[in-house]
Coordinates of C-alpha atoms in Angstrom, one line a residue:
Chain S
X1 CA 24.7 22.2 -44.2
X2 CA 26.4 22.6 -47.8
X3 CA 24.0 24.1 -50.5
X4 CA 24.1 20.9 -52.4
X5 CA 22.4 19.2 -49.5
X6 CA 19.9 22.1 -49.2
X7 CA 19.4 22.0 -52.6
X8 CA 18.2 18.5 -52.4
X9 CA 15.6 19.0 -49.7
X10 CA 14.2 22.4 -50.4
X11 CA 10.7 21.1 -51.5
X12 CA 10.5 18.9 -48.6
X13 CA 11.4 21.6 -46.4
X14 CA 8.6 23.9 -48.6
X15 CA 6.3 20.9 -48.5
X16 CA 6.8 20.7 -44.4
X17 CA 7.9 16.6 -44.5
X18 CA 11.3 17.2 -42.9
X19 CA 11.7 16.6 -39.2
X20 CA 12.6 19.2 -37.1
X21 CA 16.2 18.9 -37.1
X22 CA 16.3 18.4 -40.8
X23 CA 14.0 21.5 -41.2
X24 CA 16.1 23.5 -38.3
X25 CA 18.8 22.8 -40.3
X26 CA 18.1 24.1 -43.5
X27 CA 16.8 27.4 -41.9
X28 CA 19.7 28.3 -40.5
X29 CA 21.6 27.7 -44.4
X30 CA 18.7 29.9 -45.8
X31 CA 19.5 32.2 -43.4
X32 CA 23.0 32.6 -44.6
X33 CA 22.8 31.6 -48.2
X34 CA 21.6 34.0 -50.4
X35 CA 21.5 31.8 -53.3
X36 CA 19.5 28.9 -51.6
X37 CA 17.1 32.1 -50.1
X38 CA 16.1 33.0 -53.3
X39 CA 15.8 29.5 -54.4
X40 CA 13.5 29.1 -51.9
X41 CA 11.7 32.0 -52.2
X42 CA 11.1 30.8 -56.1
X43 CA 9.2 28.0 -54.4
X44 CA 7.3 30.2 -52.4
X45 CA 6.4 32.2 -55.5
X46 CA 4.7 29.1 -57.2
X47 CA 2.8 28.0 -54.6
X48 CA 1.2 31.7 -54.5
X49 CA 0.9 31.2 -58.2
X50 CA -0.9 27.9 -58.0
X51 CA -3.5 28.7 -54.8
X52 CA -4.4 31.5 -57.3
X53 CA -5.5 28.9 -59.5
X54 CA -9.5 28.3 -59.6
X55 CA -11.6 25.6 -61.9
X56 CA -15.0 27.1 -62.1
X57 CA -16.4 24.1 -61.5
X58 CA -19.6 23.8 -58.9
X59 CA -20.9 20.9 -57.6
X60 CA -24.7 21.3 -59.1
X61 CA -27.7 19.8 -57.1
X62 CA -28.1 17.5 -59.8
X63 CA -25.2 15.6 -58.8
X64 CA -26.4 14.7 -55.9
X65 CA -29.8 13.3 -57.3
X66 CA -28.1 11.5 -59.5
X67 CA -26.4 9.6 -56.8
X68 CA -29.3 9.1 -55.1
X69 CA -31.5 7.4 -58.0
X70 CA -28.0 5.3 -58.6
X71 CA -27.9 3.8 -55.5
X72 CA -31.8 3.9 -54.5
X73 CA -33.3 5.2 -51.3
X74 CA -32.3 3.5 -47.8
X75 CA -33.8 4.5 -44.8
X76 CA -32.0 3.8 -41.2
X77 CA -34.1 1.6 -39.4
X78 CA -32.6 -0.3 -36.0
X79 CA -32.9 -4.2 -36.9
X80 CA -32.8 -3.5 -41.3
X81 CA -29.4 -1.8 -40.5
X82 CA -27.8 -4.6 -38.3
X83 CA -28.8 -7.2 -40.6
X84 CA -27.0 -4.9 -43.1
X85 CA -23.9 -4.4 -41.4
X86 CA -23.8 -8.1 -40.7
X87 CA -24.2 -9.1 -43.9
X88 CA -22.0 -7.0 -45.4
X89 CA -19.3 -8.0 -42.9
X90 CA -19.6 -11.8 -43.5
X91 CA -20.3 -11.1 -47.7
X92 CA -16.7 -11.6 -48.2
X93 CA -16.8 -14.8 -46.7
X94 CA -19.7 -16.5 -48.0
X95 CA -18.8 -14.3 -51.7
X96 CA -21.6 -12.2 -53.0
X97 CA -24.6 -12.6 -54.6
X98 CA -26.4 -11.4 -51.6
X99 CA -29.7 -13.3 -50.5
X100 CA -33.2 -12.3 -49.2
X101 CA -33.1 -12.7 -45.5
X102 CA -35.3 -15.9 -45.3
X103 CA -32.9 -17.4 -48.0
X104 CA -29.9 -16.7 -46.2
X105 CA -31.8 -17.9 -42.6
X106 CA -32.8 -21.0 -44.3
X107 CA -29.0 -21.1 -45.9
X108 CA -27.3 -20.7 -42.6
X109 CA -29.7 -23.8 -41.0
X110 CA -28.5 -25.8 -43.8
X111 CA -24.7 -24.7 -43.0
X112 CA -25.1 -25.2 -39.4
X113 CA -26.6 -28.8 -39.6
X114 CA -24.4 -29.8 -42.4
X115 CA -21.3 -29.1 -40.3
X116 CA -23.0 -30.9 -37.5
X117 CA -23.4 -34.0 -39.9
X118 CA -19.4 -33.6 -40.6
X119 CA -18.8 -33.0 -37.2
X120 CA -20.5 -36.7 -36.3
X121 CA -18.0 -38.1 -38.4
X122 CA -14.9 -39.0 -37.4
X123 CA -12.5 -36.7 -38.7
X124 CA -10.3 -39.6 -41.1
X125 CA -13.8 -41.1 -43.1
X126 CA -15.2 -37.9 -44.2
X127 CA -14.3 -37.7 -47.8
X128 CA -12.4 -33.6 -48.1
X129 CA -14.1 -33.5 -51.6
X130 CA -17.4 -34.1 -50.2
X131 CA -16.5 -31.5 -47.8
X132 CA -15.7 -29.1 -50.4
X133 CA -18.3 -29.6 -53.0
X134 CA -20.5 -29.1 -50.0
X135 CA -19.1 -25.4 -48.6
X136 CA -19.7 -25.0 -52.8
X137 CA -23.0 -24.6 -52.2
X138 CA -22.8 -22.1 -49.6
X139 CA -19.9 -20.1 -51.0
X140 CA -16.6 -21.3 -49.2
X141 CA -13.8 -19.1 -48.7
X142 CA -11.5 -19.6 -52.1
X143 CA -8.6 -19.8 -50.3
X144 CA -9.4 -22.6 -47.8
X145 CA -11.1 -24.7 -51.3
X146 CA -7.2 -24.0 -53.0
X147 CA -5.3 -25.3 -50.4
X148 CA -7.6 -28.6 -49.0
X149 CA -8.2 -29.5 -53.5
X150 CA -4.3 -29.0 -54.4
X151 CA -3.5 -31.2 -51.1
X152 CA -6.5 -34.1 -51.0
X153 CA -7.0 -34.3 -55.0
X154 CA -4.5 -37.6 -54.8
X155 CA -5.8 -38.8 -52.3
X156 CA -7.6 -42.5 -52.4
X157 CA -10.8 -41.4 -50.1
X158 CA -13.3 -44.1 -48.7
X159 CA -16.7 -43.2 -49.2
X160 CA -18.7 -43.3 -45.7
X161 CA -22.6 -43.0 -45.5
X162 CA -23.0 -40.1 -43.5
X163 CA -24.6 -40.3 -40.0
X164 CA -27.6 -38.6 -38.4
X165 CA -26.3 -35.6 -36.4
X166 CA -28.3 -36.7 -32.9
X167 CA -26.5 -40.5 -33.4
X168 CA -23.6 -40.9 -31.1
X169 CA -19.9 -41.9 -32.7
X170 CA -19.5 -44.9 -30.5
X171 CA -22.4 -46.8 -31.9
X172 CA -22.0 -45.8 -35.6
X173 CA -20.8 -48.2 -38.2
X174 CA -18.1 -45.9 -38.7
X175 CA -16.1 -47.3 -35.5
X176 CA -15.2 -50.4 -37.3
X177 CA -13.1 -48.4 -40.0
X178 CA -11.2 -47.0 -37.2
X179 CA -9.3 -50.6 -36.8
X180 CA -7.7 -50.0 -39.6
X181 CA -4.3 -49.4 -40.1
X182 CA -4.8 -46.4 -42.4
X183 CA -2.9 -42.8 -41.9
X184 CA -6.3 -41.3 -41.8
X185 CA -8.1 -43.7 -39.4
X186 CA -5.1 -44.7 -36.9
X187 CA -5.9 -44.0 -33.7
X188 CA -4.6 -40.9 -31.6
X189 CA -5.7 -39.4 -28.7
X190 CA -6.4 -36.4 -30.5
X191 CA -8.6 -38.8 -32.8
X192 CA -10.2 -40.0 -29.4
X193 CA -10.6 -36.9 -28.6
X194 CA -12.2 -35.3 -31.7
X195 CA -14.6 -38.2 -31.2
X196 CA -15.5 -37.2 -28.1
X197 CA -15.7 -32.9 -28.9
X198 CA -17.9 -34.3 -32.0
X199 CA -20.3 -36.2 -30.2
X200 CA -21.2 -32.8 -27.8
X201 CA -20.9 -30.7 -30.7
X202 CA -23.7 -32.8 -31.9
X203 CA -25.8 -32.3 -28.8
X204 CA -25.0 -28.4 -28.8
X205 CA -26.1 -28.3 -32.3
X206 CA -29.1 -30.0 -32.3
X207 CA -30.1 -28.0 -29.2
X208 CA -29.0 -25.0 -31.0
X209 CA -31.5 -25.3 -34.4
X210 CA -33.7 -26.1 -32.2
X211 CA -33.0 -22.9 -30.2
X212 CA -32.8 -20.7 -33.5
X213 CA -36.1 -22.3 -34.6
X214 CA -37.9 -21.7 -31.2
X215 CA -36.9 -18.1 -31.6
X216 CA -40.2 -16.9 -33.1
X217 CA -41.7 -18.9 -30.4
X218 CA -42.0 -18.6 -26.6
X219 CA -39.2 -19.9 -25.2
X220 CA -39.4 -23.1 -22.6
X221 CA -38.9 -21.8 -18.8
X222 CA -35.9 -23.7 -18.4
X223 CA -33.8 -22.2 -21.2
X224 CA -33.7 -19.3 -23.2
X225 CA -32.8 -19.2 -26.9
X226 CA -30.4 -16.8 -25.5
X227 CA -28.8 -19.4 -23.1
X228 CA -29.0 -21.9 -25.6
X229 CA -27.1 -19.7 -28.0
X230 CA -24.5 -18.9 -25.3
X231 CA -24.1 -23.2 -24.3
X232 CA -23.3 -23.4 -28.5
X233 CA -20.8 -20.6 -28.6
X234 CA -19.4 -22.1 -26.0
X235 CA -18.9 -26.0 -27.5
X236 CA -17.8 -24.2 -30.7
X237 CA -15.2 -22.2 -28.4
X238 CA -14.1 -25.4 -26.8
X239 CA -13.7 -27.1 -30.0
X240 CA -11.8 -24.0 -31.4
X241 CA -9.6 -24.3 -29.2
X242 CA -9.3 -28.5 -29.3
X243 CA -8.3 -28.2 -32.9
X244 CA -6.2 -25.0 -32.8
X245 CA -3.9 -27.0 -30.4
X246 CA -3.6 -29.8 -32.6
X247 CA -3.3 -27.7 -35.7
X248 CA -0.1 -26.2 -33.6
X249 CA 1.2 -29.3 -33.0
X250 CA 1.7 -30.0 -36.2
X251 CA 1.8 -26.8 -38.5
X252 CA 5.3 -27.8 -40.2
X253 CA 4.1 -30.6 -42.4
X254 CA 2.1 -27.7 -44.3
X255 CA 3.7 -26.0 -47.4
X256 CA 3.9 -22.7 -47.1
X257 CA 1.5 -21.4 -49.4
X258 CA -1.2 -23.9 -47.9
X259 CA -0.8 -22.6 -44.2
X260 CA -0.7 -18.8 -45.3
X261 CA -4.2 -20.2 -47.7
X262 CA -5.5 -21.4 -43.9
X263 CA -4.4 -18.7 -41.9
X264 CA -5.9 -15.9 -44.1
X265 CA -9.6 -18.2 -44.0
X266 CA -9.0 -18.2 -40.3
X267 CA -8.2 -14.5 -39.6
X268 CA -11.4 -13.7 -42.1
X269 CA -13.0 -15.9 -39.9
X270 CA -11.7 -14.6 -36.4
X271 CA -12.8 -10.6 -37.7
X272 CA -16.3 -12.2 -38.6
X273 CA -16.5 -13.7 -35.0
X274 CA -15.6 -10.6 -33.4
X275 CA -18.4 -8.6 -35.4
X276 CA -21.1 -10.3 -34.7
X277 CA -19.9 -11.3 -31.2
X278 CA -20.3 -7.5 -31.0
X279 CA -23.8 -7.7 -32.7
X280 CA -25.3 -10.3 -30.7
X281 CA -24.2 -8.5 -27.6
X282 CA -25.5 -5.4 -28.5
X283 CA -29.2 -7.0 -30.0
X284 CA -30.0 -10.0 -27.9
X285 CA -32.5 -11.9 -28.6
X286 CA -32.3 -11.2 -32.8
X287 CA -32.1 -14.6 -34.0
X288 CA -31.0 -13.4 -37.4
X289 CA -27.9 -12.0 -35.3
X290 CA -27.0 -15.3 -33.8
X291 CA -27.6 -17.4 -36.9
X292 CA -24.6 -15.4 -37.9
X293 CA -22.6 -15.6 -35.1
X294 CA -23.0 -19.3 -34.8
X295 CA -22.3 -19.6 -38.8
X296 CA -18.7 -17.8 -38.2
X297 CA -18.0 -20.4 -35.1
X298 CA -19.6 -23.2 -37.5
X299 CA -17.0 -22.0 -40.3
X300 CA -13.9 -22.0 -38.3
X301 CA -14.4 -25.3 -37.0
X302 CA -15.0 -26.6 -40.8
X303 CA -11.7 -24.9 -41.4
X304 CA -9.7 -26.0 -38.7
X305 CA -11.0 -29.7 -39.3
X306 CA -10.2 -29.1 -43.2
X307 CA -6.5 -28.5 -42.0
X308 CA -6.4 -30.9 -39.5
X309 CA -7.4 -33.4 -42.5
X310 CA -4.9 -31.6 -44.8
X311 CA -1.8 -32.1 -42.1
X312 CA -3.0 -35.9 -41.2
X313 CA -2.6 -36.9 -44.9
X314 CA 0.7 -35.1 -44.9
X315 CA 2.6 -36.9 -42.2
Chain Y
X1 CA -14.6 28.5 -31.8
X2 CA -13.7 23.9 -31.1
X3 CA -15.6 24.1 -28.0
X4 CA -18.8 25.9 -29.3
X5 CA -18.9 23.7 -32.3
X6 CA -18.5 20.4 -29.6
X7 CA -21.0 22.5 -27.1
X8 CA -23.4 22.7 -30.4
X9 CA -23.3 18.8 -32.1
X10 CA -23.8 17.7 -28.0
X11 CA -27.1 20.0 -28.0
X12 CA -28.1 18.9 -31.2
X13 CA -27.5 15.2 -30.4
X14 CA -29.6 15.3 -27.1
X15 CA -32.5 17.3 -29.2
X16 CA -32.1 14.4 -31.9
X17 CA -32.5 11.8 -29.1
X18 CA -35.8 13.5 -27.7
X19 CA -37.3 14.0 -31.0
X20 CA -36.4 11.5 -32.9
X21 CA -35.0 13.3 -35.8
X22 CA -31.8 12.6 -37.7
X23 CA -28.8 15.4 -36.6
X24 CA -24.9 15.5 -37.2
X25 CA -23.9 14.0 -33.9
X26 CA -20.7 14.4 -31.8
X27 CA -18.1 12.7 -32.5
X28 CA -17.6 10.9 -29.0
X29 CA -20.8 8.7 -29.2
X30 CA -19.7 6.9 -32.0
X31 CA -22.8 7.0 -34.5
X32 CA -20.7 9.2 -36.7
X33 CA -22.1 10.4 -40.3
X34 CA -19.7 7.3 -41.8
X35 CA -20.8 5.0 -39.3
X36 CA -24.9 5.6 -40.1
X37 CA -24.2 5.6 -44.2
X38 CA -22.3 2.4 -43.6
X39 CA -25.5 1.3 -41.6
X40 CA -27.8 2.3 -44.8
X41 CA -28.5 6.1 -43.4
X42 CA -28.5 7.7 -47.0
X43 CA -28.7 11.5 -45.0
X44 CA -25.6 10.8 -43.9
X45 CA -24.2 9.4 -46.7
X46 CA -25.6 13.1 -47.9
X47 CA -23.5 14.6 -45.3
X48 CA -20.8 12.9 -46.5
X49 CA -21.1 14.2 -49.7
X50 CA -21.6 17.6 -49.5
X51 CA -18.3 17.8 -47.1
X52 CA -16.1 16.4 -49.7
X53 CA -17.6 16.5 -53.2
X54 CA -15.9 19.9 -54.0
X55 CA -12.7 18.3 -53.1
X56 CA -13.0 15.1 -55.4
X57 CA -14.9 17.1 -58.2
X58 CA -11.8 19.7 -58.2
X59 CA -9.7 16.4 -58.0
X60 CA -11.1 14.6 -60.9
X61 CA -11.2 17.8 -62.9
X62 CA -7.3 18.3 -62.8
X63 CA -7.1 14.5 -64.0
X64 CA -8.9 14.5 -66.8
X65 CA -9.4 18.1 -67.7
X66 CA -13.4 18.5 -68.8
X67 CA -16.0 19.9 -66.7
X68 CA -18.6 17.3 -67.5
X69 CA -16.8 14.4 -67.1
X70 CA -15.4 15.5 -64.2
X71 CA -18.8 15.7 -63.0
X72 CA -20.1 12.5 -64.1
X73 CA -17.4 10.6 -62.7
X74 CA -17.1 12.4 -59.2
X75 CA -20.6 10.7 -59.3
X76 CA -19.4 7.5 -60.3
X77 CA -17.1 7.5 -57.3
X78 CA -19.5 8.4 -54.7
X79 CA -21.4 6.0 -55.9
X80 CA -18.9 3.3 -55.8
X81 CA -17.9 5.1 -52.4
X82 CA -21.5 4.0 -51.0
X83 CA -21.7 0.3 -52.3
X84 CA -18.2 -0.4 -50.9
X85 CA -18.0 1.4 -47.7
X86 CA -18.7 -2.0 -45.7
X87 CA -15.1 -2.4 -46.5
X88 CA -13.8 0.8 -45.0
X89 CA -11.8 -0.1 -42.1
X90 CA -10.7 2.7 -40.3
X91 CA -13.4 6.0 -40.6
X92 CA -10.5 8.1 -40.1
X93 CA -9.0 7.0 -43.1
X94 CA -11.8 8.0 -45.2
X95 CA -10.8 10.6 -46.6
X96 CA -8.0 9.1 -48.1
X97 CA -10.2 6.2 -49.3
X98 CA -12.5 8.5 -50.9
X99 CA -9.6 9.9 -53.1
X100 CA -8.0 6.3 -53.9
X101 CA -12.0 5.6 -55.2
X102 CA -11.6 9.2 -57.7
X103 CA -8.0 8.2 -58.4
X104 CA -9.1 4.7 -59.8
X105 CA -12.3 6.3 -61.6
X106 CA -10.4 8.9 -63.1
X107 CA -7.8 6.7 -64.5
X108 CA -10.0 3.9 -65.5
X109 CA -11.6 6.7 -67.9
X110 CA -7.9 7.9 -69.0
X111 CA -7.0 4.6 -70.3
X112 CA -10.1 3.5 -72.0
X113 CA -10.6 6.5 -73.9
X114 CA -9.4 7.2 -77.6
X115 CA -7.9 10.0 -77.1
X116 CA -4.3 11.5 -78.3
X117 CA -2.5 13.0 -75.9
X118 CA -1.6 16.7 -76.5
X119 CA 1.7 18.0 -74.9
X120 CA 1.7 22.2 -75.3
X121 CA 4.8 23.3 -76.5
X122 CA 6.0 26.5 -75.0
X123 CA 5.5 28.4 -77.7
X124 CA 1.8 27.1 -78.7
X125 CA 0.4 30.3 -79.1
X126 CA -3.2 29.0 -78.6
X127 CA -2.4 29.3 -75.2
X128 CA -3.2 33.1 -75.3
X129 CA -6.3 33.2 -77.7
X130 CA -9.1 33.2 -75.6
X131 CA -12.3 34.3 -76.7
X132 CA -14.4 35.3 -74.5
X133 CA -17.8 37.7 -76.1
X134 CA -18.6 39.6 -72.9
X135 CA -17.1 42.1 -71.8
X136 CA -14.8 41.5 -69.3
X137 CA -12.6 43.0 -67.0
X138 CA -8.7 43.4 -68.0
X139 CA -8.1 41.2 -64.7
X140 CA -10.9 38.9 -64.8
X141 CA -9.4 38.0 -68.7
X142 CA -5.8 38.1 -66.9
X143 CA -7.2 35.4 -64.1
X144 CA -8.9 33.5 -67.2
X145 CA -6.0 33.1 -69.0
X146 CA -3.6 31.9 -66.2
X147 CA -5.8 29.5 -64.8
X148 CA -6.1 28.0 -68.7
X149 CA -2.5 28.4 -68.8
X150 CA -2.3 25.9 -65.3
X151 CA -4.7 23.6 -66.9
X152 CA -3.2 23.2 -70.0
X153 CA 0.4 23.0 -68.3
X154 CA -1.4 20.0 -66.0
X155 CA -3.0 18.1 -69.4
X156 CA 0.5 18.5 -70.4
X157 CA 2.1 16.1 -67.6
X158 CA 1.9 12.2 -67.3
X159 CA -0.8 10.8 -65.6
X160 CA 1.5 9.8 -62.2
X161 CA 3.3 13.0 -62.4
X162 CA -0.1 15.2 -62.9
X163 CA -1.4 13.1 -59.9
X164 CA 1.2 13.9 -57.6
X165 CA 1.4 17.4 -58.2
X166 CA -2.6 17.5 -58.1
X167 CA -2.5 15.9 -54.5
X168 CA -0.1 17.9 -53.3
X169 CA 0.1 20.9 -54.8
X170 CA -3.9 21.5 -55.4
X171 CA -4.7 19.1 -52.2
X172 CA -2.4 19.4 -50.1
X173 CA -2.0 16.1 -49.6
X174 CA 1.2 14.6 -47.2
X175 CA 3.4 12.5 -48.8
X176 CA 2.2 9.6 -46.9
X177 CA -1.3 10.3 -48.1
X178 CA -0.3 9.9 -51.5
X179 CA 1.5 7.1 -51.6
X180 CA -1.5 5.6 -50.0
X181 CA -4.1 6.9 -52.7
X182 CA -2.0 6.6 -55.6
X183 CA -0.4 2.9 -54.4
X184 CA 2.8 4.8 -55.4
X185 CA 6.1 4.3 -52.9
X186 CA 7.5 7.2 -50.7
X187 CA 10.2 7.6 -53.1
X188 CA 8.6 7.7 -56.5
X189 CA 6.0 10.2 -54.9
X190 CA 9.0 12.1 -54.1
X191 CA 10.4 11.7 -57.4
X192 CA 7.7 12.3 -59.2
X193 CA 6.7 15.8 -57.5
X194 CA 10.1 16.6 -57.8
X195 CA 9.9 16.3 -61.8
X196 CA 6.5 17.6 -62.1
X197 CA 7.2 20.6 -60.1
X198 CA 10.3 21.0 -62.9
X199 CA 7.8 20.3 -65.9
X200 CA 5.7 22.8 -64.6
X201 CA 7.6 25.3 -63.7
X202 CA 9.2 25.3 -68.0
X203 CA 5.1 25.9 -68.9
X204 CA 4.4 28.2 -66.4
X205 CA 7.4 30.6 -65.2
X206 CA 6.3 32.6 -68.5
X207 CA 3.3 33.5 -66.7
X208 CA 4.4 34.1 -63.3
X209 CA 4.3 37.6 -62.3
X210 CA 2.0 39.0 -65.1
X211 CA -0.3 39.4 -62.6
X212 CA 0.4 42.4 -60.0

C-alpha cells in the first residue's frame, strides 16, 4: 500500500468501516510509515479531544411530564390495545381521521355490504365512478382512486340500478345487458365465472353480517360466528385468487404507472391481511378483530375487481 | 455479567406474570418495552425514554446549540416518536428511527428560525472571554473553555456537515446508520465527515494539548 492510498482511507480505518483486508492492509503501511503513523496518531489525538467534550445538559424530570400531558395517559389493557394496534395498522389505508369504535364497526358493515352489492353485479355494468365515489366515503387508498379515475374518466358508462346482495345474478335484469356486444359486457368465461364467484360471495356475505351481528349474541348450535368468519375468509380467499389469475393474464395492457398505483394498494392490502390474520388468531371470538380482517379481504377484492375493470376497458 | 442480566429480566418476567404488575421483560417473549408503547403501554414508552433521552437531548443540543431548545424539542421528538410508532417496522431499527425523528425536528427549527448564521473566525477572541463569577478551579475553567471552544467550532459548520460529525464523532454512529438518519448517500456521508473533520480540526488544533 502506497501512502497516497493510506492517506485516503485513514479515517475509515480510524472510524473501523474498512473490511479486514482493507484494514490489515493499512496496518501493516502504518507500521512502516512513519509519516502515515503520525498521521494517524493525529486522528487518534482528536478523538481523545472530542470524548473530552461534555454539554452540561441533564435531562430534567420535567421533560418527561411534559411528554406525558402531550400525549395524555394510556393505560395497557388486553382488548383497548388490539383494537389499537389494529387500527393503527389499517389507518393508512382507510387515511386518518380515526373514529370511535361503534363508528368504525358501523363503517366497516357499511363497507362490507357495499362491496357485496358490487360484487352482485356483474363486473362490466357497475359504473367505476360509482365505485369510487363510494370507497370516497370510506377513505379509499389514493393510489388505487388515481389509477381507476385517470383510466375510466373517458369512459361512456351505463348506469345499472344496483341489486339486492341476497338476489342471485342469473335472475337479475342485469343479464339482458350481457347480450350486448360491448367490450365491457362480452362474454368470457372469466365473465361467467366472476358471475358465479359473485353470486357465493353474496351468500358468504350475507351469512357473514349476519355472523358479525350475532356476535353479541349467542351463537346458533350449528355454526359459530367463528366458523362463519372462517367460511367468509375463505370465499374472499377463493375469489382472491379467481381475480389474481385473471389480473395475470392480462397485466400488459396496464401502463406502467397504473399497475405500480395497483400493486402498491395491493401489497398495503396483503400487510393489512397478514396483521390482523395474526390478530384474529391470537383473539378469537373479538368481533371487532374480524370486522377488520374481513374489511382487508373486502378491500382487495374491490381492488382487484377495480383493475380487472381498468384492464377490460383497455383491451 | 449477559447471563445474570438474562437470568434477572426471566425472574422478573415470571414475578410480573404472577402478580400482575408491569416489569422490563426478556427479550425472547416478544412483549418488548417497544412492542407494549406501540400497544398504548405509556410505562414503557417511559422506559423508552429514559434509555435514550440523553442520547437525543445531547444530539439536538450539538444541532442547534441552546440548552433550552434543545430541551423542548428532544420533547417534541418523543412526542412525535409516540404518535408515529405504529409505523415502526423493524424494533431493532429503533434506535435509528428515534434519531431520524431529532434529526427532522432539529432541522425543521434550523430553517424556520430568523437567525444569522455566525461562522467564528480563528482569531475571534470572544472565544476565550468567559466569565464565570465563582470561583473556579484553573482546570474546571480550562474544561469550560474547550468544551465552548467545541461548541462554537460545531455552530461554526453547515448543517449536513455538523450532522455528520455529530453522529459520528459525538454518537458514534456507523456510516450506514447515518446515511439512514440523515437520508444522506454512503458517499456524501463520507464526504462530508471527511470535510468536517478538516473544518474542525482549523478551529480546534489551537486548543489541542492545552490541557495536560
Amino acid at each position: 500500500m502506497k501512502c497516497r492510498e493510506c492517506e485516503q482511507v485513514l479515517e475509515e480505518h480510524l472510524d473501523g468501516e474498512l473490511d479486514a483486508r482493507a484494514s490489515a492492509a493499512v496496518e501493516a503501511h502504518l507500521a512502516a510509515c512513519a509519516d502515515c503513523a503520525r498521521a494517524y496518531d493525529a486522528l487518534l489525538n482528536e478523538q481523545s479531544f472530542y470524548a473530552a467534550y461534555e454539554r452540561d445538559i441533564e435531562v430534567s424530570p420535567q421533560m418527561w411530564r411534559g411528554i406525558k400531558a402531550r400525549i395524555g395517559q394510556q393505560t395497557t389493557v388486553g382488548k383497548a390495545s388490539l383494537r389499537q394496534r389494529v387500527s393503527a395498522l389499517l389507518a393508512p389505508l382507510f387515511n386518518v381521521p380515526r373514529f370511535s369504535p361503534a363508528l368504525t364497526c358501523a363503517l366497516v358493515i357499511v363497507a362490507v355490504a357495499l362491496t357485496v352489492g358490487v360484487m352482485k353485479l356483474t363486473g362490466s355494468h357497475e359504473p367505476s365512478q360509482t365505485v369510487i365515489a363510494r370507497n370516497e366515503q370510506i377513505n379509499v387508498n389514493s393510489n388505487t382512486k388515481q389509477a381507476t379515475t385517470a383510466t375510466t374518466n373517458t369512459r361512456a358508462m351505463q348506469s345499472a340500478e344496483p341489486s339486492t346482495p341476497a338476489s342471485s345474478p342469473a335472475s337479475s335484469p342485469n343479464d339482458e345487458p350481457d347480450q350486448k356486444a360491448t367490450p365491457e359486457n362480452r362474454k368470457s368465461p372469466a365473465n361467467e365465472q366472476h358471475k358465479r364467484l359473485d353470486n357465493t360471495l353474496n351468500v358468504g356475505g350475507a351469512r357473514v353480517l349476519e355472523a358479525v351481528n350475532r356476535t353479541t349474541m349467542q351463537p346458533t348450535v350449528e355454526q359459530t360466528p367463528e366458523q362463519l368468519v372462517r367460511e367468509a375468509e375463505q370465499r374472499y380467499l377463493a375469489a382472491i385468487q379467481l381475480l389474481q389469475r385473471d389480473a395475470a393474464k392480462q397485466h400488459s395492457t396496464l401502463d406502467a404507472q397504473t399497475a405500480a398505483r395497483f400493486n402498491e394498494s395491493l401489497a398495503a392490502i396483503d400487510r393489512s391481511i397478514a396483521e390482523t390474520r395474526r390478530a384474529v388468531q391470537q383473539h378469537a371470538g373479538d368481533p371487532i378483530a374480524a370486522q377488520y380482517m374481513l374489511s382487508a379481504y373486502a378491500k382487495k377484492v374491490e381492488v382487484l375487481r377495480e383493475m380487472a375493470h381498468v384492464q377490460q376497458g383497455n383491451d | 455479567m449477559m447471563m445474570e442480566r438474562l437470568a434477572m429480566e426471566t425472574f422478573d418476567a415470571t414475578t410480573a406474570s404472577q402478580s400482575g404488575a408491569l416489569s422490563d421483560p426478556p427479550m425472547n417473549t416478544g412483549s418488548t418495552p417497544i412492542a407494549r408503547a406501540r400497544a398504548g403501554d405509556a410505562d414503557a414508552f417511559r422506559q423508552l425514554f429514559e434509555r435514550y433521552s440523553r442520547p437525543v437531548i445531547s444530539f439536538v443540543f450539538d444541532m442547534v446549540g441552546d440548552r433550552a431548545l434543545a430541551e423542548d424539542l428532544t420533547q417534541e421528538t418523543f412526542v412525535r416518536a409516540y404518535r408515529h410508532l405504529g409505523t415502526l417496522r423493524e424494533e431493532d431499527k429503533f434506535s435509528t428511527w428515534l434519531f431520524s425523528i431529532a434529526k427532522n425536528v432539529a432541522r425543521e427549527h434550523l430553517r424556520s428560525a430568523e437567525r444569522r448564521t455566525s461562522k467564528v473566525e480563528l482569531d475571534d477572541e470572544s472565544v476565550l472571554e468567559l466569565r464565570d463569577e465563582r470561583q473556579t478551579p484553573a482546570n474546571d475553567l480550562l474544561d469550560k473553555e474547550l468544551n465552548a471552544v467545541v461548541r462554537r467550532a460545531l455552530a461554526g459548520l453547515d448543517e449536513d456537515k455538523r450532522l455528520v460529525f455529530t453522529l459520528k464523532i459525538f454518537q458514534q454512529r456507523s456510516y450506514e446508520e447515518i446515511a439512514e438518519i440523515t437520508g444522506f448517500s454512503l458517499p456524501k456521508v463520507k464526504t462530508d465527515l471527511h470535510r468536517a473533520r478538516a473544518e474542525m480540526r482549523r478551529r480546534v488544533s489551537p486548543y489541542m494539548g492545552v490541557k495536560q
